[in-house]
């Protein structure tokens, strides 16, 4: 990629990251939900900079975060030993993301975050912010890529092939009936 394009893309992604984090900060301020966390920031990096990666699919982002959050919340309630609970929840979260095809590496940090901050929060204090944050990020990434990068996240780059197919009849390359090929 040419340096000029790389600088333009870097600038756009930096501004988009700034705007997204400001929006999440205001959402946190208005709702008092913990929607802004290190795992959410890491997800935003993938969504803005690697939108075509399988790990950036909306299914992976949303369900990966929700799955690991629910596992950690259940672990807090069911496993009295925090060290054993954290290890179990982390391992189970990884295994479940693989089995459900929702692997999203930033979501793997959710059990650690939840176990470190679980002293005074209820289960919904984790689940609802996770849902709100991931839905916001996927929507924000969709809008960002549509407007600035001309990608159709989560559907991939804009296809020029479809536009060409509309302009040219389907059988334009086939020989006309009754005429020999030349």
mmCIF file with all atom_site columns, C-alpha atoms in Angstrom:
data_model
loop_
_atom_site.group_PDB
_atom_site.id
_atom_site.type_symbol
_atom_site.label_atom_id
_atom_site.label_alt_id
_atom_site.label_comp_id
_atom_site.label_asym_id
_atom_site.label_entity_id
_atom_site.label_seq_id
_atom_site.pdbx_PDB_ins_code
_atom_site.Cartn_x
_atom_site.Cartn_y
_atom_site.Cartn_z
_atom_site.occupancy
_atom_site.B_iso_or_equiv
_atom_site.pdbx_formal_charge
_atom_site.auth_seq_id
_atom_site.auth_comp_id
_atom_site.auth_asym_id
_atom_site.auth_atom_id
_atom_site.pdbx_PDB_model_num
ATOM 1   C CA . UNK A 1 1   ? 0.000   0.000   0.000   1.00 0.00 ? 1   UNK A CA 1
ATOM 2   C CA . UNK A 1 2   ? 1.290   3.440   -0.882  1.00 0.00 ? 2   UNK A CA 1
ATOM 3   C CA . UNK A 1 3   ? 2.376   5.646   2.036   1.00 0.00 ? 3   UNK A CA 1
ATOM 4   C CA . UNK A 1 4   ? -0.247  8.294   1.212   1.00 0.00 ? 4   UNK A CA 1
ATOM 5   C CA . UNK A 1 5   ? -3.053  5.717   1.451   1.00 0.00 ? 5   UNK A CA 1
ATOM 6   C CA . UNK A 1 6   ? -1.586  4.191   4.587   1.00 0.00 ? 6   UNK A CA 1
ATOM 7   C CA . UNK A 1 7   ? -1.468  7.614   6.271   1.00 0.00 ? 7   UNK A CA 1
ATOM 8   C CA . UNK A 1 8   ? -5.039  8.376   5.204   1.00 0.00 ? 8   UNK A CA 1
ATOM 9   C CA . UNK A 1 9   ? -6.275  5.023   6.545   1.00 0.00 ? 9   UNK A CA 1
ATOM 10  C CA . UNK A 1 10  ? -4.336  5.496   9.784   1.00 0.00 ? 10  UNK A CA 1
ATOM 11  C CA . UNK A 1 11  ? -5.787  8.963   10.280  1.00 0.00 ? 11  UNK A CA 1
ATOM 12  C CA . UNK A 1 12  ? -9.341  7.824   9.590   1.00 0.00 ? 12  UNK A CA 1
ATOM 13  C CA . UNK A 1 13  ? -9.019  4.829   11.909  1.00 0.00 ? 13  UNK A CA 1
ATOM 14  C CA . UNK A 1 14  ? -7.508  7.009   14.635  1.00 0.00 ? 14  UNK A CA 1
ATOM 15  C CA . UNK A 1 15  ? -10.333 9.520   14.407  1.00 0.00 ? 15  UNK A CA 1
ATOM 16  C CA . UNK A 1 16  ? -12.914 6.717   14.326  1.00 0.00 ? 16  UNK A CA 1
ATOM 17  C CA . UNK A 1 17  ? -11.351 5.126   17.402  1.00 0.00 ? 17  UNK A CA 1
ATOM 18  C CA . UNK A 1 18  ? -11.420 8.488   19.182  1.00 0.00 ? 18  UNK A CA 1
ATOM 19  C CA . UNK A 1 19  ? -15.099 9.027   18.336  1.00 0.00 ? 19  UNK A CA 1
ATOM 20  C CA . UNK A 1 20  ? -16.076 5.466   19.306  1.00 0.00 ? 20  UNK A CA 1
ATOM 21  C CA . UNK A 1 21  ? -14.335 5.654   22.685  1.00 0.00 ? 21  UNK A CA 1
ATOM 22  C CA . UNK A 1 22  ? -15.878 9.070   23.382  1.00 0.00 ? 22  UNK A CA 1
ATOM 23  C CA . UNK A 1 23  ? -19.328 7.650   22.537  1.00 0.00 ? 23  UNK A CA 1
ATOM 24  C CA . UNK A 1 24  ? -18.751 4.617   24.770  1.00 0.00 ? 24  UNK A CA 1
ATOM 25  C CA . UNK A 1 25  ? -17.538 6.929   27.551  1.00 0.00 ? 25  UNK A CA 1
ATOM 26  C CA . UNK A 1 26  ? -20.714 8.992   27.322  1.00 0.00 ? 26  UNK A CA 1
ATOM 27  C CA . UNK A 1 27  ? -22.795 5.814   27.233  1.00 0.00 ? 27  UNK A CA 1
ATOM 28  C CA . UNK A 1 28  ? -20.995 4.678   30.389  1.00 0.00 ? 28  UNK A CA 1
ATOM 29  C CA . UNK A 1 29  ? -21.615 8.062   32.021  1.00 0.00 ? 29  UNK A CA 1
ATOM 30  C CA . UNK A 1 30  ? -25.341 8.132   31.149  1.00 0.00 ? 30  UNK A CA 1
ATOM 31  C CA . UNK A 1 31  ? -26.126 4.499   31.956  1.00 0.00 ? 31  UNK A CA 1
ATOM 32  C CA . UNK A 1 32  ? -23.495 3.815   34.639  1.00 0.00 ? 32  UNK A CA 1
ATOM 33  C CA . UNK A 1 33  ? -22.840 0.548   32.797  1.00 0.00 ? 33  UNK A CA 1
ATOM 34  C CA . UNK A 1 34  ? -19.284 -0.672  32.382  1.00 0.00 ? 34  UNK A CA 1
ATOM 35  C CA . UNK A 1 35  ? -19.431 -0.596  28.558  1.00 0.00 ? 35  UNK A CA 1
ATOM 36  C CA . UNK A 1 36  ? -15.893 0.679   28.205  1.00 0.00 ? 36  UNK A CA 1
ATOM 37  C CA . UNK A 1 37  ? -13.219 -1.869  29.066  1.00 0.00 ? 37  UNK A CA 1
ATOM 38  C CA . UNK A 1 38  ? -9.929  -3.178  27.741  1.00 0.00 ? 38  UNK A CA 1
ATOM 39  C CA . UNK A 1 39  ? -11.589 -6.123  25.919  1.00 0.00 ? 39  UNK A CA 1
ATOM 40  C CA . UNK A 1 40  ? -13.994 -3.709  24.213  1.00 0.00 ? 40  UNK A CA 1
ATOM 41  C CA . UNK A 1 41  ? -11.072 -1.541  23.110  1.00 0.00 ? 41  UNK A CA 1
ATOM 42  C CA . UNK A 1 42  ? -9.306  -4.558  21.645  1.00 0.00 ? 42  UNK A CA 1
ATOM 43  C CA . UNK A 1 43  ? -12.494 -5.514  19.795  1.00 0.00 ? 43  UNK A CA 1
ATOM 44  C CA . UNK A 1 44  ? -12.714 -2.020  18.376  1.00 0.00 ? 44  UNK A CA 1
ATOM 45  C CA . UNK A 1 45  ? -9.173  -2.342  17.000  1.00 0.00 ? 45  UNK A CA 1
ATOM 46  C CA . UNK A 1 46  ? -10.212 -5.504  15.127  1.00 0.00 ? 46  UNK A CA 1
ATOM 47  C CA . UNK A 1 47  ? -13.461 -3.970  13.885  1.00 0.00 ? 47  UNK A CA 1
ATOM 48  C CA . UNK A 1 48  ? -11.834 -0.798  12.572  1.00 0.00 ? 48  UNK A CA 1
ATOM 49  C CA . UNK A 1 49  ? -8.539  -2.164  11.248  1.00 0.00 ? 49  UNK A CA 1
ATOM 50  C CA . UNK A 1 50  ? -9.276  -5.799  10.322  1.00 0.00 ? 50  UNK A CA 1
ATOM 51  C CA . UNK A 1 51  ? -12.955 -5.816  9.352   1.00 0.00 ? 51  UNK A CA 1
ATOM 52  C CA . UNK A 1 52  ? -12.562 -8.729  6.919   1.00 0.00 ? 52  UNK A CA 1
ATOM 53  C CA . UNK A 1 53  ? -10.964 -11.019 9.501   1.00 0.00 ? 53  UNK A CA 1
ATOM 54  C CA . UNK A 1 54  ? -13.159 -13.920 10.635  1.00 0.00 ? 54  UNK A CA 1
ATOM 55  C CA . UNK A 1 55  ? -12.575 -12.798 14.233  1.00 0.00 ? 55  UNK A CA 1
ATOM 56  C CA . UNK A 1 56  ? -14.281 -9.483  13.380  1.00 0.00 ? 56  UNK A CA 1
ATOM 57  C CA . UNK A 1 57  ? -17.586 -10.964 12.238  1.00 0.00 ? 57  UNK A CA 1
ATOM 58  C CA . UNK A 1 58  ? -20.525 -9.529  14.216  1.00 0.00 ? 58  UNK A CA 1
ATOM 59  C CA . UNK A 1 59  ? -21.416 -13.037 15.380  1.00 0.00 ? 59  UNK A CA 1
ATOM 60  C CA . UNK A 1 60  ? -17.937 -13.486 16.824  1.00 0.00 ? 60  UNK A CA 1
ATOM 61  C CA . UNK A 1 61  ? -17.814 -10.068 18.469  1.00 0.00 ? 61  UNK A CA 1
ATOM 62  C CA . UNK A 1 62  ? -21.288 -10.078 20.018  1.00 0.00 ? 62  UNK A CA 1
ATOM 63  C CA . UNK A 1 63  ? -21.673 -13.748 20.889  1.00 0.00 ? 63  UNK A CA 1
ATOM 64  C CA . UNK A 1 64  ? -18.025 -14.190 21.884  1.00 0.00 ? 64  UNK A CA 1
ATOM 65  C CA . UNK A 1 65  ? -18.303 -11.391 24.429  1.00 0.00 ? 65  UNK A CA 1
ATOM 66  C CA . UNK A 1 66  ? -21.740 -12.497 25.673  1.00 0.00 ? 66  UNK A CA 1
ATOM 67  C CA . UNK A 1 67  ? -20.691 -16.130 25.987  1.00 0.00 ? 67  UNK A CA 1
ATOM 68  C CA . UNK A 1 68  ? -17.547 -15.402 27.985  1.00 0.00 ? 68  UNK A CA 1
ATOM 69  C CA . UNK A 1 69  ? -19.370 -12.873 30.164  1.00 0.00 ? 69  UNK A CA 1
ATOM 70  C CA . UNK A 1 70  ? -22.173 -15.322 30.978  1.00 0.00 ? 70  UNK A CA 1
ATOM 71  C CA . UNK A 1 71  ? -19.686 -18.098 31.753  1.00 0.00 ? 71  UNK A CA 1
ATOM 72  C CA . UNK A 1 72  ? -17.771 -15.820 34.132  1.00 0.00 ? 72  UNK A CA 1
ATOM 73  C CA . UNK A 1 73  ? -20.940 -14.564 35.833  1.00 0.00 ? 73  UNK A CA 1
ATOM 74  C CA . UNK A 1 74  ? -22.130 -18.152 36.332  1.00 0.00 ? 74  UNK A CA 1
ATOM 75  C CA . UNK A 1 75  ? -18.698 -19.106 37.642  1.00 0.00 ? 75  UNK A CA 1
ATOM 76  C CA . UNK A 1 76  ? -18.824 -16.331 40.225  1.00 0.00 ? 76  UNK A CA 1
ATOM 77  C CA . UNK A 1 77  ? -22.117 -17.704 41.520  1.00 0.00 ? 77  UNK A CA 1
ATOM 78  C CA . UNK A 1 78  ? -21.276 -21.417 41.397  1.00 0.00 ? 78  UNK A CA 1
ATOM 79  C CA . UNK A 1 79  ? -17.562 -21.759 42.200  1.00 0.00 ? 79  UNK A CA 1
ATOM 80  C CA . UNK A 1 80  ? -16.620 -20.405 45.640  1.00 0.00 ? 80  UNK A CA 1
ATOM 81  C CA . UNK A 1 81  ? -12.828 -20.436 45.131  1.00 0.00 ? 81  UNK A CA 1
ATOM 82  C CA . UNK A 1 82  ? -11.973 -17.394 42.941  1.00 0.00 ? 82  UNK A CA 1
ATOM 83  C CA . UNK A 1 83  ? -8.676  -18.820 41.668  1.00 0.00 ? 83  UNK A CA 1
ATOM 84  C CA . UNK A 1 84  ? -10.222 -22.119 40.660  1.00 0.00 ? 84  UNK A CA 1
ATOM 85  C CA . UNK A 1 85  ? -13.298 -20.324 39.313  1.00 0.00 ? 85  UNK A CA 1
ATOM 86  C CA . UNK A 1 86  ? -11.275 -17.953 37.157  1.00 0.00 ? 86  UNK A CA 1
ATOM 87  C CA . UNK A 1 87  ? -9.176  -20.747 35.680  1.00 0.00 ? 87  UNK A CA 1
ATOM 88  C CA . UNK A 1 88  ? -12.229 -22.893 35.015  1.00 0.00 ? 88  UNK A CA 1
ATOM 89  C CA . UNK A 1 89  ? -14.226 -20.024 33.476  1.00 0.00 ? 89  UNK A CA 1
ATOM 90  C CA . UNK A 1 90  ? -11.345 -18.905 31.294  1.00 0.00 ? 90  UNK A CA 1
ATOM 91  C CA . UNK A 1 91  ? -10.739 -22.421 29.948  1.00 0.00 ? 91  UNK A CA 1
ATOM 92  C CA . UNK A 1 92  ? -14.451 -23.114 29.469  1.00 0.00 ? 92  UNK A CA 1
ATOM 93  C CA . UNK A 1 93  ? -14.904 -19.779 27.679  1.00 0.00 ? 93  UNK A CA 1
ATOM 94  C CA . UNK A 1 94  ? -12.152 -20.591 25.197  1.00 0.00 ? 94  UNK A CA 1
ATOM 95  C CA . UNK A 1 95  ? -13.542 -24.066 24.554  1.00 0.00 ? 95  UNK A CA 1
ATOM 96  C CA . UNK A 1 96  ? -17.093 -22.780 24.080  1.00 0.00 ? 96  UNK A CA 1
ATOM 97  C CA . UNK A 1 97  ? -16.006 -20.046 21.664  1.00 0.00 ? 97  UNK A CA 1
ATOM 98  C CA . UNK A 1 98  ? -14.297 -22.701 19.534  1.00 0.00 ? 98  UNK A CA 1
ATOM 99  C CA . UNK A 1 99  ? -17.258 -25.115 19.677  1.00 0.00 ? 99  UNK A CA 1
ATOM 100 C CA . UNK A 1 100 ? -19.796 -22.385 18.826  1.00 0.00 ? 100 UNK A CA 1
ATOM 101 C CA . UNK A 1 101 ? -17.586 -20.824 16.112  1.00 0.00 ? 101 UNK A CA 1
ATOM 102 C CA . UNK A 1 102 ? -17.625 -17.475 17.910  1.00 0.00 ? 102 UNK A CA 1
ATOM 103 C CA . UNK A 1 103 ? -13.893 -17.136 18.587  1.00 0.00 ? 103 UNK A CA 1
ATOM 104 C CA . UNK A 1 104 ? -13.033 -13.532 19.397  1.00 0.00 ? 104 UNK A CA 1
ATOM 105 C CA . UNK A 1 105 ? -9.718  -13.144 21.285  1.00 0.00 ? 105 UNK A CA 1
ATOM 106 C CA . UNK A 1 106 ? -10.606 -9.893  23.098  1.00 0.00 ? 106 UNK A CA 1
ATOM 107 C CA . UNK A 1 107 ? -13.634 -11.667 24.589  1.00 0.00 ? 107 UNK A CA 1
ATOM 108 C CA . UNK A 1 108 ? -11.272 -14.132 26.233  1.00 0.00 ? 108 UNK A CA 1
ATOM 109 C CA . UNK A 1 109 ? -10.268 -11.375 28.651  1.00 0.00 ? 109 UNK A CA 1
ATOM 110 C CA . UNK A 1 110 ? -13.815 -10.983 29.991  1.00 0.00 ? 110 UNK A CA 1
ATOM 111 C CA . UNK A 1 111 ? -13.574 -13.703 32.678  1.00 0.00 ? 111 UNK A CA 1
ATOM 112 C CA . UNK A 1 112 ? -10.383 -12.112 34.001  1.00 0.00 ? 112 UNK A CA 1
ATOM 113 C CA . UNK A 1 113 ? -11.950 -8.639  34.028  1.00 0.00 ? 113 UNK A CA 1
ATOM 114 C CA . UNK A 1 114 ? -15.118 -9.915  35.700  1.00 0.00 ? 114 UNK A CA 1
ATOM 115 C CA . UNK A 1 115 ? -13.268 -11.861 38.375  1.00 0.00 ? 115 UNK A CA 1
ATOM 116 C CA . UNK A 1 116 ? -11.065 -8.853  39.144  1.00 0.00 ? 116 UNK A CA 1
ATOM 117 C CA . UNK A 1 117 ? -14.024 -6.469  39.522  1.00 0.00 ? 117 UNK A CA 1
ATOM 118 C CA . UNK A 1 118 ? -16.746 -8.769  40.846  1.00 0.00 ? 118 UNK A CA 1
ATOM 119 C CA . UNK A 1 119 ? -16.784 -7.658  44.461  1.00 0.00 ? 119 UNK A CA 1
ATOM 120 C CA . UNK A 1 120 ? -19.779 -5.328  44.255  1.00 0.00 ? 120 UNK A CA 1
ATOM 121 C CA . UNK A 1 121 ? -21.545 -5.933  40.942  1.00 0.00 ? 121 UNK A CA 1
ATOM 122 C CA . UNK A 1 122 ? -24.585 -8.015  40.050  1.00 0.00 ? 122 UNK A CA 1
ATOM 123 C CA . UNK A 1 123 ? -24.703 -10.350 37.015  1.00 0.00 ? 123 UNK A CA 1
ATOM 124 C CA . UNK A 1 124 ? -26.727 -7.838  34.981  1.00 0.00 ? 124 UNK A CA 1
ATOM 125 C CA . UNK A 1 125 ? -24.031 -5.239  35.646  1.00 0.00 ? 125 UNK A CA 1
ATOM 126 C CA . UNK A 1 126 ? -21.846 -7.356  33.361  1.00 0.00 ? 126 UNK A CA 1
ATOM 127 C CA . UNK A 1 127 ? -24.271 -8.852  30.836  1.00 0.00 ? 127 UNK A CA 1
ATOM 128 C CA . UNK A 1 128 ? -26.220 -5.719  29.825  1.00 0.00 ? 128 UNK A CA 1
ATOM 129 C CA . UNK A 1 129 ? -23.130 -3.533  29.330  1.00 0.00 ? 129 UNK A CA 1
ATOM 130 C CA . UNK A 1 130 ? -21.501 -6.278  27.294  1.00 0.00 ? 130 UNK A CA 1
ATOM 131 C CA . UNK A 1 131 ? -24.533 -6.474  25.025  1.00 0.00 ? 131 UNK A CA 1
ATOM 132 C CA . UNK A 1 132 ? -24.847 -2.687  24.723  1.00 0.00 ? 132 UNK A CA 1
ATOM 133 C CA . UNK A 1 133 ? -21.131 -2.198  24.069  1.00 0.00 ? 133 UNK A CA 1
ATOM 134 C CA . UNK A 1 134 ? -20.826 -4.904  21.431  1.00 0.00 ? 134 UNK A CA 1
ATOM 135 C CA . UNK A 1 135 ? -23.974 -3.817  19.595  1.00 0.00 ? 135 UNK A CA 1
ATOM 136 C CA . UNK A 1 136 ? -22.720 -0.229  19.571  1.00 0.00 ? 136 UNK A CA 1
ATOM 137 C CA . UNK A 1 137 ? -19.273 -1.243  18.289  1.00 0.00 ? 137 UNK A CA 1
ATOM 138 C CA . UNK A 1 138 ? -20.620 -3.420  15.473  1.00 0.00 ? 138 UNK A CA 1
ATOM 139 C CA . UNK A 1 139 ? -23.038 -0.664  14.437  1.00 0.00 ? 139 UNK A CA 1
ATOM 140 C CA . UNK A 1 140 ? -20.313 1.971   14.637  1.00 0.00 ? 140 UNK A CA 1
ATOM 141 C CA . UNK A 1 141 ? -17.904 -0.169  12.594  1.00 0.00 ? 141 UNK A CA 1
ATOM 142 C CA . UNK A 1 142 ? -20.611 -0.756  9.977   1.00 0.00 ? 142 UNK A CA 1
ATOM 143 C CA . UNK A 1 143 ? -21.256 2.969   9.629   1.00 0.00 ? 143 UNK A CA 1
ATOM 144 C CA . UNK A 1 144 ? -17.537 3.827   9.617   1.00 0.00 ? 144 UNK A CA 1
ATOM 145 C CA . UNK A 1 145 ? -16.683 1.334   6.889   1.00 0.00 ? 145 UNK A CA 1
ATOM 146 C CA . UNK A 1 146 ? -19.720 2.238   4.804   1.00 0.00 ? 146 UNK A CA 1
ATOM 147 C CA . UNK A 1 147 ? -18.893 5.947   4.812   1.00 0.00 ? 147 UNK A CA 1
ATOM 148 C CA . UNK A 1 148 ? -15.094 6.070   4.883   1.00 0.00 ? 148 UNK A CA 1
ATOM 149 C CA . UNK A 1 149 ? -13.608 2.827   3.578   1.00 0.00 ? 149 UNK A CA 1
ATOM 150 C CA . UNK A 1 150 ? -16.395 1.831   1.178   1.00 0.00 ? 150 UNK A CA 1
ATOM 151 C CA . UNK A 1 151 ? -16.435 -1.654  2.676   1.00 0.00 ? 151 UNK A CA 1
ATOM 152 C CA . UNK A 1 152 ? -19.770 -3.185  3.394   1.00 0.00 ? 152 UNK A CA 1
ATOM 153 C CA . UNK A 1 153 ? -18.899 -4.464  6.868   1.00 0.00 ? 153 UNK A CA 1
ATOM 154 C CA . UNK A 1 154 ? -19.857 -7.078  7.838   1.00 0.00 ? 154 UNK A CA 1
ATOM 155 C CA . UNK A 1 155 ? -20.341 -8.173  4.243   1.00 0.00 ? 155 UNK A CA 1
ATOM 156 C CA . UNK A 1 156 ? -16.853 -7.419  2.904   1.00 0.00 ? 156 UNK A CA 1
ATOM 157 C CA . UNK A 1 157 ? -15.594 -5.016  0.236   1.00 0.00 ? 157 UNK A CA 1
ATOM 158 C CA . UNK A 1 158 ? -17.924 -3.390  -2.253  1.00 0.00 ? 158 UNK A CA 1
ATOM 159 C CA . UNK A 1 159 ? -18.387 -5.652  -5.235  1.00 0.00 ? 159 UNK A CA 1
ATOM 160 C CA . UNK A 1 160 ? -17.928 -4.137  -8.670  1.00 0.00 ? 160 UNK A CA 1
ATOM 161 C CA . UNK A 1 161 ? -18.665 -7.508  -10.241 1.00 0.00 ? 161 UNK A CA 1
ATOM 162 C CA . UNK A 1 162 ? -22.356 -7.264  -9.335  1.00 0.00 ? 162 UNK A CA 1
ATOM 163 C CA . UNK A 1 163 ? -22.633 -3.855  -10.996 1.00 0.00 ? 163 UNK A CA 1
ATOM 164 C CA . UNK A 1 164 ? -20.985 -5.171  -14.166 1.00 0.00 ? 164 UNK A CA 1
ATOM 165 C CA . UNK A 1 165 ? -23.381 -8.116  -14.293 1.00 0.00 ? 165 UNK A CA 1
ATOM 166 C CA . UNK A 1 166 ? -26.347 -5.729  -14.254 1.00 0.00 ? 166 UNK A CA 1
ATOM 167 C CA . UNK A 1 167 ? -24.903 -3.630  -17.078 1.00 0.00 ? 167 UNK A CA 1
ATOM 168 C CA . UNK A 1 168 ? -24.094 -6.570  -19.348 1.00 0.00 ? 168 UNK A CA 1
ATOM 169 C CA . UNK A 1 169 ? -26.703 -9.172  -20.390 1.00 0.00 ? 169 UNK A CA 1
ATOM 170 C CA . UNK A 1 170 ? -26.027 -12.621 -18.974 1.00 0.00 ? 170 UNK A CA 1
ATOM 171 C CA . UNK A 1 171 ? -25.600 -14.286 -22.385 1.00 0.00 ? 171 UNK A CA 1
ATOM 172 C CA . UNK A 1 172 ? -23.616 -11.514 -24.095 1.00 0.00 ? 172 UNK A CA 1
ATOM 173 C CA . UNK A 1 173 ? -20.604 -13.791 -24.398 1.00 0.00 ? 173 UNK A CA 1
ATOM 174 C CA . UNK A 1 174 ? -22.612 -16.690 -25.855 1.00 0.00 ? 174 UNK A CA 1
ATOM 175 C CA . UNK A 1 175 ? -22.823 -16.949 -29.636 1.00 0.00 ? 175 UNK A CA 1
ATOM 176 C CA . UNK A 1 176 ? -26.052 -15.714 -31.175 1.00 0.00 ? 176 UNK A CA 1
ATOM 177 C CA . UNK A 1 177 ? -28.462 -18.421 -32.314 1.00 0.00 ? 177 UNK A CA 1
ATOM 178 C CA . UNK A 1 178 ? -28.122 -19.329 -35.955 1.00 0.00 ? 178 UNK A CA 1
ATOM 179 C CA . UNK A 1 179 ? -24.774 -17.589 -36.356 1.00 0.00 ? 179 UNK A CA 1
ATOM 180 C CA . UNK A 1 180 ? -21.533 -19.490 -36.461 1.00 0.00 ? 180 UNK A CA 1
ATOM 181 C CA . UNK A 1 181 ? -18.693 -18.444 -34.158 1.00 0.00 ? 181 UNK A CA 1
ATOM 182 C CA . UNK A 1 182 ? -15.991 -16.441 -35.872 1.00 0.00 ? 182 UNK A CA 1
#
